[in-house]
Short mmCIF file of C-alpha atoms (C1' of nucleotides) in Angstrom, two decimals:
data_model
loop_
_atom_site.label_atom_id
_atom_site.label_comp_id
_atom_site.label_asym_id
_atom_site.label_seq_id
_atom_site.Cartn_x
_atom_site.Cartn_y
_atom_site.Cartn_z
CA UNK A 1 31.04 22.35 8.62
CA UNK A 2 34.19 23.51 11.60
CA UNK A 3 33.61 22.31 15.11
CA UNK A 4 34.98 24.02 18.16
CA UNK A 5 36.51 20.39 18.96
CA UNK A 6 36.73 21.89 22.88
CA UNK A 7 32.83 22.58 23.70
CA UNK A 8 32.04 18.90 21.01
CA UNK A 9 34.13 17.03 23.23
CA UNK A 10 32.40 19.01 27.01
CA UNK A 11 29.02 17.76 24.63
CA UNK A 12 29.20 15.01 23.73
CA UNK A 13 30.60 14.00 27.68
CA UNK A 14 27.90 14.71 28.88
CA UNK A 15 29.14 18.35 31.20
CA UNK A 16 26.79 20.53 30.00
CA UNK A 17 22.64 21.53 30.85
CA UNK A 18 20.91 18.61 29.05
CA UNK A 19 18.23 22.25 28.11
CA UNK A 20 21.97 23.02 26.31
CA UNK A 21 23.22 20.03 24.98
CA UNK A 22 19.06 19.42 23.82
CA UNK A 23 19.59 22.00 22.08
CA UNK A 24 23.53 21.72 20.31
CA UNK A 25 22.83 18.28 19.03
CA UNK A 26 19.39 19.62 17.55
CA UNK A 27 20.71 23.37 15.87
CA UNK A 28 24.45 22.21 14.78
CA UNK A 29 25.12 19.13 15.86
CA UNK A 30 22.02 16.32 14.23
CA UNK A 31 22.00 19.34 10.79
CA UNK A 32 25.39 18.05 10.01
CA UNK A 33 25.26 14.09 10.64
CA UNK A 34 21.58 14.58 7.89
CA UNK A 35 23.89 17.06 6.29
CA UNK A 36 25.63 14.21 5.43
CA UNK A 37 24.27 11.10 4.88
CA UNK A 38 21.97 13.30 2.04
CA UNK A 39 25.48 13.04 0.94
CA UNK A 40 25.91 10.84 -3.14
CA UNK A 41 28.90 9.17 -0.91
CA UNK A 42 26.75 7.33 1.87
CA UNK A 43 23.86 7.42 -0.40
CA UNK A 44 25.23 4.64 -2.87
CA UNK A 45 25.17 2.23 0.04
CA UNK A 46 21.51 2.48 0.94
CA UNK A 47 20.27 3.08 -3.57
CA UNK A 48 18.81 0.32 -4.92
CA UNK A 49 20.02 -0.34 -7.85
CA UNK A 50 18.37 -1.73 -11.50
CA UNK A 51 16.71 -4.44 -10.92
CA UNK A 52 16.30 -5.16 -7.99
CA UNK A 53 13.11 -5.24 -5.83
CA UNK A 54 11.91 -4.58 -2.19
CA UNK A 55 8.66 -6.21 -1.01
CA UNK A 56 5.57 -4.23 -1.89
CA UNK A 57 3.46 -6.06 0.46
CA UNK A 58 3.47 -3.47 3.26
CA UNK A 59 3.49 -6.53 5.38
CA UNK A 60 7.42 -7.59 4.22
CA UNK A 61 8.29 -3.77 4.00
CA UNK A 62 9.09 -4.06 8.25
CA UNK A 63 12.11 -5.72 7.11
CA UNK A 64 13.30 -3.52 4.87
CA UNK A 65 11.48 -0.94 6.63
CA UNK A 66 13.42 -2.29 9.99
CA UNK A 67 16.84 -3.27 7.89
CA UNK A 68 16.97 0.87 5.99
CA UNK A 69 16.26 2.37 10.28
CA UNK A 70 19.38 -0.17 11.64
CA UNK A 71 21.79 0.97 8.87
CA UNK A 72 20.38 4.36 9.50
CA UNK A 73 22.39 3.94 12.69
CA UNK A 74 24.72 2.60 12.11
CA UNK A 75 25.54 5.66 10.23
CA UNK A 76 24.22 8.33 12.73
CA UNK A 77 27.49 6.39 14.61
CA UNK A 78 29.88 6.39 11.78
CA UNK A 79 29.37 9.19 10.94
CA UNK A 80 29.58 11.27 14.29
CA UNK A 81 32.43 9.73 14.83
CA UNK A 82 34.14 10.98 11.81
CA UNK A 83 33.10 13.98 12.93
CA UNK A 84 35.01 13.86 15.68
CA UNK A 85 38.34 12.45 13.45
CA UNK A 86 37.60 15.12 11.03
CA UNK A 87 38.39 17.63 14.53
CA UNK A 88 41.21 16.30 15.96
CA UNK A 89 39.78 14.58 18.46
CA UNK A 90 40.87 11.05 19.57
CA UNK A 91 40.73 9.93 22.67
CA UNK A 92 36.02 10.23 21.83
CA UNK A 93 34.08 7.67 19.74
CA UNK A 94 31.10 6.77 18.66
CA UNK A 95 29.74 2.97 19.99
CA UNK A 96 26.98 0.48 18.84
CA UNK A 97 25.29 -1.64 22.25
CA UNK A 98 25.02 -4.90 20.96
CA UNK A 99 23.11 -5.58 24.17
CA UNK A 100 18.81 -5.80 22.33
CA UNK A 101 18.28 -3.03 25.18
CA UNK A 102 18.01 1.41 26.16
CA UNK A 103 20.33 2.95 24.08
CA UNK A 104 21.05 2.16 20.80
CA UNK A 105 24.53 4.25 20.43
CA UNK A 106 27.35 5.08 22.93
CA UNK A 107 30.08 8.21 22.91
CA UNK A 108 32.79 7.25 24.88
CA UNK A 109 36.46 7.75 25.80
CA UNK A 110 39.67 5.29 24.25
CA UNK A 111 40.07 4.54 29.09
CA UNK A 112 36.27 3.39 27.83
CA UNK A 113 34.28 6.40 29.88
CA UNK A 114 30.94 7.10 29.05
CA UNK A 115 29.15 9.89 27.71
CA UNK A 116 25.66 11.12 26.01
CA UNK A 117 23.56 7.96 24.91
CA UNK A 118 21.48 8.35 22.16
CA UNK A 119 18.37 6.19 21.43
CA UNK A 120 18.29 5.87 17.47
CA UNK A 121 14.12 5.93 15.71
CA UNK A 122 13.19 5.91 11.84
CA UNK A 123 9.89 6.28 10.34
CA UNK A 124 9.25 6.78 6.39
CA UNK A 125 7.23 9.52 5.21
CA UNK A 126 4.41 7.89 3.94
CA UNK A 127 4.07 4.97 6.58
CA UNK A 128 0.07 5.69 6.86
CA UNK A 129 0.94 4.37 11.27
CA UNK A 130 3.41 5.89 12.13
CA UNK A 131 4.61 3.28 14.77
CA UNK A 132 8.47 3.68 16.36
CA UNK A 133 8.05 3.34 19.79
CA UNK A 134 9.89 4.68 22.93
CA UNK A 135 8.56 2.38 26.11
CA UNK A 136 12.29 2.95 27.37
CA UNK A 137 11.01 3.06 31.29
CA UNK A 138 11.75 6.12 33.12
CA UNK A 139 14.33 4.61 35.63
CA UNK A 140 16.18 3.28 32.77
CA UNK A 141 17.67 6.41 31.30
CA UNK A 142 19.80 9.64 32.57
CA UNK A 143 18.55 12.96 32.44
CA UNK A 144 21.76 14.05 31.75
CA UNK A 145 23.29 11.87 28.72
CA UNK A 146 20.03 10.14 27.08
CA UNK A 147 18.23 11.41 24.17
CA UNK A 148 15.66 10.62 21.63
CA UNK A 149 16.86 10.85 18.02
CA UNK A 150 13.90 9.92 15.12
CA UNK A 151 15.08 10.48 11.22
CA UNK A 152 12.39 11.15 9.69
CA UNK A 153 12.71 9.25 5.99
CA UNK A 154 11.33 8.36 2.73
CA UNK A 155 12.59 7.03 -0.50
CA UNK A 156 14.41 9.41 -2.93
CA UNK A 157 14.64 8.73 -6.86
CA UNK A 158 17.23 10.06 -8.23
CA UNK A 159 18.74 11.38 -11.72
CA UNK A 160 19.24 8.89 -14.70
CA UNK A 161 23.10 10.26 -13.96
CA UNK A 162 23.66 8.53 -11.48
CA UNK A 163 23.98 4.87 -10.95
CA UNK A 164 21.02 3.56 -8.31
CA UNK A 165 16.92 3.61 -8.52
CA UNK A 166 16.15 5.17 -5.50
CA UNK A 167 17.62 5.04 -2.11
CA UNK A 168 16.61 6.43 1.05
CA UNK A 169 16.83 10.44 1.95
CA UNK A 170 16.57 12.38 5.08
CA UNK A 171 14.12 14.30 5.82
CA UNK A 172 14.57 15.66 8.99
CA UNK A 173 16.36 14.54 11.94
CA UNK A 174 14.04 15.63 15.35
CA UNK A 175 16.09 15.39 19.06
CA UNK A 176 14.30 14.64 22.11
CA UNK A 177 15.62 14.57 25.75
CA UNK A 178 15.06 11.16 26.22
CA UNK A 179 13.63 11.61 30.05
CA UNK A 180 11.63 14.46 30.08
CA UNK A 181 9.81 12.83 26.57
CA UNK A 182 9.54 9.86 28.60
CA UNK A 183 7.69 12.23 31.04
CA UNK A 184 5.60 13.03 29.57
CA UNK A 185 5.05 9.57 27.99
CA UNK A 186 3.87 8.72 31.37
CA UNK A 187 2.06 11.08 32.06
CA UNK A 188 -0.47 10.93 29.31
CA UNK A 189 -0.30 7.82 29.87
CA UNK A 190 -1.28 6.96 33.34
CA UNK A 191 -3.87 9.79 33.13
CA UNK A 192 -5.63 8.60 30.51
CA UNK A 193 -6.51 4.20 31.15
CA UNK A 194 -8.49 1.78 29.32
CA UNK A 195 -11.96 1.92 30.75
CA UNK A 196 -12.06 -1.65 31.84
CA UNK A 197 -9.58 -1.38 34.13
CA UNK A 198 -12.29 -3.31 36.87
CA UNK A 199 -10.33 -3.44 40.03
CA UNK A 200 -7.48 -3.40 38.47
CA UNK A 201 -4.74 -0.47 37.52
CA UNK A 202 -2.28 0.94 34.90
CA UNK A 203 1.05 0.67 36.34
CA UNK A 204 4.84 -1.03 35.50
CA UNK A 205 6.38 -3.49 37.02
CA UNK A 206 10.51 -3.77 36.93
CA UNK A 207 11.06 -4.21 32.99
CA UNK A 208 7.81 -3.08 31.59
CA UNK A 209 4.39 -0.76 31.48
CA UNK A 210 2.06 -2.92 32.99
CA UNK A 211 -1.54 -3.06 31.60
CA UNK A 212 -5.09 -4.19 33.04
CA UNK A 213 -8.13 -5.32 31.42
CA UNK A 214 -10.96 -6.40 33.76
CA UNK A 215 -8.94 -6.57 37.17
CA UNK A 216 -6.40 -8.68 35.31
CA UNK A 217 -3.07 -7.78 34.80
CA UNK A 218 -0.64 -7.52 31.40
CA UNK A 219 2.71 -7.18 29.91
CA UNK A 220 1.53 -3.85 27.74
CA UNK A 221 0.46 -5.24 24.14
CA UNK A 222 3.24 -2.65 22.38
CA UNK A 223 1.12 1.08 22.26
CA UNK A 224 2.76 2.21 25.32
CA UNK A 225 5.60 5.05 23.76
CA UNK A 226 4.36 4.79 19.73
CA UNK A 227 5.73 8.21 18.28
CA UNK A 228 2.37 9.05 17.80
CA UNK A 229 0.26 8.69 20.17
CA UNK A 230 3.00 9.76 23.46
CA UNK A 231 1.49 13.59 24.24
CA UNK A 232 -1.81 15.60 22.74
CA UNK A 233 -2.51 18.97 22.23
CA UNK A 234 -4.04 20.50 25.53
CA UNK A 235 -4.74 17.78 27.46
CA UNK A 236 -6.94 17.74 29.60
CA UNK A 237 -4.01 16.77 32.60
CA UNK A 238 -1.49 19.37 32.85
CA UNK A 239 2.28 18.57 33.74
CA UNK A 240 4.21 20.49 35.85
CA UNK A 241 6.24 23.69 34.18
CA UNK A 242 9.59 23.33 34.39
CA UNK A 243 11.62 24.44 30.98
CA UNK A 244 13.07 21.36 30.20
CA UNK A 245 9.09 19.54 29.87
CA UNK A 246 7.54 23.05 28.50
CA UNK A 247 10.81 22.62 25.07
CA UNK A 248 9.34 19.17 24.49
CA UNK A 249 6.33 20.31 24.94
CA UNK A 250 6.98 22.61 22.15
CA UNK A 251 9.30 19.97 19.78
CA UNK A 252 6.81 17.17 20.40
CA UNK A 253 4.08 19.36 18.63
CA UNK A 254 5.96 20.50 16.16
CA UNK A 255 7.29 17.22 16.00
CA UNK A 256 3.68 15.37 15.10
CA UNK A 257 2.59 18.75 12.72
CA UNK A 258 6.24 17.62 10.81
CA UNK A 259 5.63 14.19 10.25
CA UNK A 260 2.22 14.23 9.04
CA UNK A 261 1.92 16.90 6.21
CA UNK A 262 6.47 15.33 5.06
CA UNK A 263 4.17 12.81 4.74
CA UNK A 264 1.21 14.27 2.89
CA UNK A 265 3.87 16.09 1.08
CA UNK A 266 5.75 13.38 -0.57
CA UNK A 267 1.96 10.61 -1.04
CA UNK A 268 0.74 14.17 -2.93
CA UNK A 269 4.52 13.75 -5.61
CA UNK A 270 3.90 9.37 -5.02
CA UNK A 271 0.38 9.35 -6.02
CA UNK A 272 -1.07 12.92 -7.28
CA UNK A 273 1.47 12.21 -11.13
CA UNK A 274 -0.47 8.60 -11.44
CA UNK A 275 -3.25 10.22 -11.67
CA UNK A 276 -3.10 13.63 -13.30
CA UNK A 277 0.35 12.27 -15.17
CA UNK A 278 1.68 15.65 -14.46
CA UNK A 279 4.66 15.52 -12.75
CA UNK A 280 3.64 19.14 -12.17
CA UNK A 281 2.46 19.92 -8.42
CA UNK A 282 3.07 23.01 -6.47
CA UNK A 283 1.06 23.96 -3.26
CA UNK A 284 -3.03 24.79 -2.94
CA UNK A 285 -2.87 28.65 0.60
CA UNK A 286 -5.42 30.05 2.13
CA UNK A 287 -4.25 34.76 2.83
CA UNK A 288 -6.17 35.62 5.04
CA UNK A 289 -5.38 39.41 6.07
CA UNK A 290 -2.13 38.91 6.51
CA UNK A 291 -1.43 35.00 6.74
CA UNK A 292 -0.51 32.16 4.98
CA UNK A 293 -2.29 28.58 5.26
CA UNK A 294 -1.05 26.37 3.80
CA UNK A 295 -3.91 23.38 2.52
CA UNK A 296 -3.11 21.11 0.45
CA UNK A 297 -0.91 20.12 -2.72
CA UNK A 298 -2.62 20.56 -6.57
CA UNK A 299 -1.68 18.94 -9.87
CA UNK A 300 -4.10 20.03 -13.13
CA UNK A 301 -7.25 20.30 -12.05
CA UNK A 302 -6.66 17.37 -9.05
CA UNK A 303 -6.31 18.65 -5.34
CA UNK A 304 -5.32 16.82 -1.95
CA UNK A 305 -6.58 18.55 0.79
CA UNK A 306 -5.63 17.46 4.54
CA UNK A 307 -8.39 17.79 7.31
CA UNK A 308 -5.97 19.00 9.96
CA UNK A 309 -5.06 21.47 8.57
CA UNK A 310 -8.84 22.81 6.10
CA UNK A 311 -10.64 21.60 8.96
CA UNK A 312 -9.70 24.46 10.73
CA UNK A 313 -11.16 27.41 8.94
CA UNK A 314 -15.15 28.26 9.91
CA UNK A 315 -17.27 27.69 7.04
CA UNK A 316 -17.27 31.05 5.81
CA UNK A 317 -13.78 30.91 5.02
CA UNK A 318 -13.95 26.95 3.66
CA UNK A 319 -16.02 27.66 1.10
CA UNK A 320 -13.89 30.22 0.16
CA UNK A 321 -11.45 28.43 0.01
CA UNK A 322 -13.01 25.50 -2.26
CA UNK A 323 -14.33 28.99 -4.28
CA UNK A 324 -11.12 29.97 -4.50
CA UNK A 325 -9.37 26.41 -4.93
CA UNK A 326 -12.20 25.49 -8.29
CA UNK A 327 -10.77 29.11 -9.46
CA UNK A 328 -7.40 27.78 -9.53
CA UNK A 329 -8.82 25.38 -11.94
CA UNK A 330 -9.57 21.67 -9.51
CA UNK A 331 -12.62 20.68 -9.83
CA UNK A 332 -11.55 16.83 -8.19
CA UNK A 333 -10.73 16.37 -4.57
CA UNK A 334 -9.53 13.98 -2.77
CA UNK A 335 -9.30 15.31 1.16
CA UNK A 336 -6.80 12.63 3.71
CA UNK A 337 -7.15 12.65 7.51
CA UNK A 338 -3.80 12.38 9.07
CA UNK A 339 -3.40 8.25 8.68
CA UNK A 340 -4.48 9.21 4.99
CA UNK A 341 -7.20 7.37 4.41
CA UNK A 342 -9.01 9.71 1.70
CA UNK A 343 -12.48 10.57 0.77
CA UNK A 344 -12.07 11.56 -2.89
CA UNK A 345 -14.21 14.51 -4.22
CA UNK A 346 -16.42 16.36 -6.68
CA UNK A 347 -15.73 20.42 -6.54
CA UNK A 348 -18.41 22.98 -8.38
CA UNK A 349 -17.90 25.59 -7.22
CA UNK A 350 -17.72 25.08 -2.89
CA UNK A 351 -20.66 22.32 -3.58
CA UNK A 352 -18.04 18.71 -2.58
CA UNK A 353 -19.53 15.58 -3.86
CA UNK A 354 -18.62 12.99 -2.11
CA UNK A 355 -18.06 10.18 -4.94
CA UNK A 356 -16.11 7.76 -3.00
CA UNK A 357 -14.00 6.05 0.22
CA UNK A 358 -9.97 5.14 -0.37
CA UNK A 359 -9.24 3.88 3.18
CA UNK A 360 -6.08 3.58 1.77
CA UNK A 361 -3.44 6.03 -0.55
CA UNK A 362 -2.19 1.93 -2.41
CA UNK A 363 -6.16 1.75 -3.09
CA UNK A 364 -6.61 4.79 -4.32
CA UNK A 365 -4.11 4.22 -7.12
CA UNK A 366 -5.79 0.47 -7.68
CA UNK A 367 -9.55 1.64 -7.45
CA UNK A 368 -7.93 4.36 -10.58
CA UNK A 369 -5.66 1.69 -12.13
CA UNK A 370 -9.06 -0.24 -11.76
CA UNK A 371 -11.56 2.43 -13.15
"C1'" DG B 1 -13.52 11.02 12.34
"C1'" DA B 2 -10.34 10.24 15.64
"C1'" DT B 3 -8.21 7.27 19.54
"C1'" DT B 4 -6.91 3.21 21.19
"C1'" DG B 5 -6.37 -2.29 21.71
"C1'" DC B 6 -4.77 -5.71 19.19
"C1'" DT B 7 -2.72 -8.72 16.04
"C1'" DA B 8 1.60 -9.35 11.21
"C1'" DC B 9 5.94 -10.08 10.87
"C1'" DA B 10 11.22 -9.22 9.63
"C1'" DA B 11 15.97 -9.83 12.04
"C1'" DC B 12 18.62 -11.90 15.54
"C1'" DA B 13 20.46 -14.74 19.56
"C1'" DG B 14 20.41 -17.78 22.31
"C1'" DA B 15 18.08 -22.09 24.93
"C1'" DA B 16 16.38 -26.11 24.15
"C1'" DC B 17 15.35 -30.23 21.55
"C1'" DC B 18 17.16 -34.15 18.78
"C1'" DT B 19 20.76 -36.59 15.99
"C1'" DC B 20 24.55 -38.87 15.90
"C1'" DG C 1 29.84 -33.66 23.51
"C1'" DA C 2 29.96 -32.25 18.26
"C1'" DG C 3 27.31 -30.08 15.82
"C1'" DG C 4 22.71 -28.82 14.19
"C1'" DT C 5 17.73 -27.29 14.17
"C1'" DT C 6 13.93 -26.26 16.57
"C1'" DC C 7 11.72 -23.21 19.71
"C1'" DT C 8 11.10 -18.94 22.52
"C1'" DG C 9 11.61 -13.94 24.25
"C1'" DT C 10 13.52 -9.14 22.13
"C1'" DT C 11 13.86 -5.72 19.37
"C1'" DG C 12 11.83 -2.57 15.13
"C1'" DT C 13 9.27 -1.05 12.51
"C1'" DA C 14 4.13 -0.63 11.07
"C1'" DG C 15 -1.62 -1.72 9.47
"C1'" DC C 16 -6.16 -3.27 11.27
"C1'" DA C 17 -10.54 -2.43 13.47
"C1'" DA C 18 -13.49 -2.24 17.37
"C1'" DT C 19 -14.33 1.62 20.20
"C1'" DC C 20 -15.30 6.39 21.34
#
DNA sequence: GATTGCTACAACAGAACCTC
DNA sequence: GAGGTTCTGTTGTAGCAATC
């Protein structure tokens, strides 16, 4: 993709209004990065080759996820600098912030002047609880130049012709205006304190969020800023309205939905073939008047349904959906919550007979193997 | 069932400590 | 003092389990 060198330089040096920069990053610049990240040229350098093993235990998977996250962060900077070179810009580059502090990356001129600053977060889509953490205090964030980029990635198994077995694939990237996201986070956090504060208060010191339990203060435990806990739709305390905040709320709610749905899809593609023995998987849609709703995924006689979508319907419509699924040949349903705990049911018409709860996707498969 | 508080565990850097 | 080892704190990602 060819960029206009002048506007590229202007955006990256933080000379435009934050909203304008946000839209440019979201719609133009970061999609180009993702497109290049997903090329074989990049993926071959992150691939797991025949004979190589990674840990399967969640505890030890953490280091692999950390490493993928770090590499994607570096690749972003490398590719972003390549884009500058491709467009004839010699006086700008992306650099790594070596000190362990916000942000991860900065745009600099060759004379050292600073432009945009970017914090990179990576989430593996099938992780039951995506917990990447944006806990930078608002005082440390510059409203004009600072942004958060979130990559949603998953292992992608490649065809036989390609020499590696699997490699990370970025399914989607999201960009947030850091200052507004932090504002939203704090608005929610401060308006929803724990019940057992005692005579203390929640708040911040110079470096951390500070919690209080029964009057005793402590450094916040690490939940503050978890990306999927930042904001909830229709929260009872609404922040003051602004265009930027409106964008952030809309983008955040969309981000949350996409992250959960994408992980659910990847799980369906991972697990359904192991259950049914078939690689033929297709989406389940429900048509209501002129609207079409996504419900889940089906392979042969087995359906995966996402609770957060299914529960939106009235009892009558739920029955219609179940009959529709049954008519399409399914007699087994697994319902999943947003953290991918599942419940197994036998389906007969619109009647669901509960068989078993599976706390985690891996137990679902283990249970099948044991049976 | 959803939410929230707490814990796990890796890499890494730098300080503190130990031995020669 | 040099060099090696251990400890501590920070960053990062995520899962478990009690509570709402």
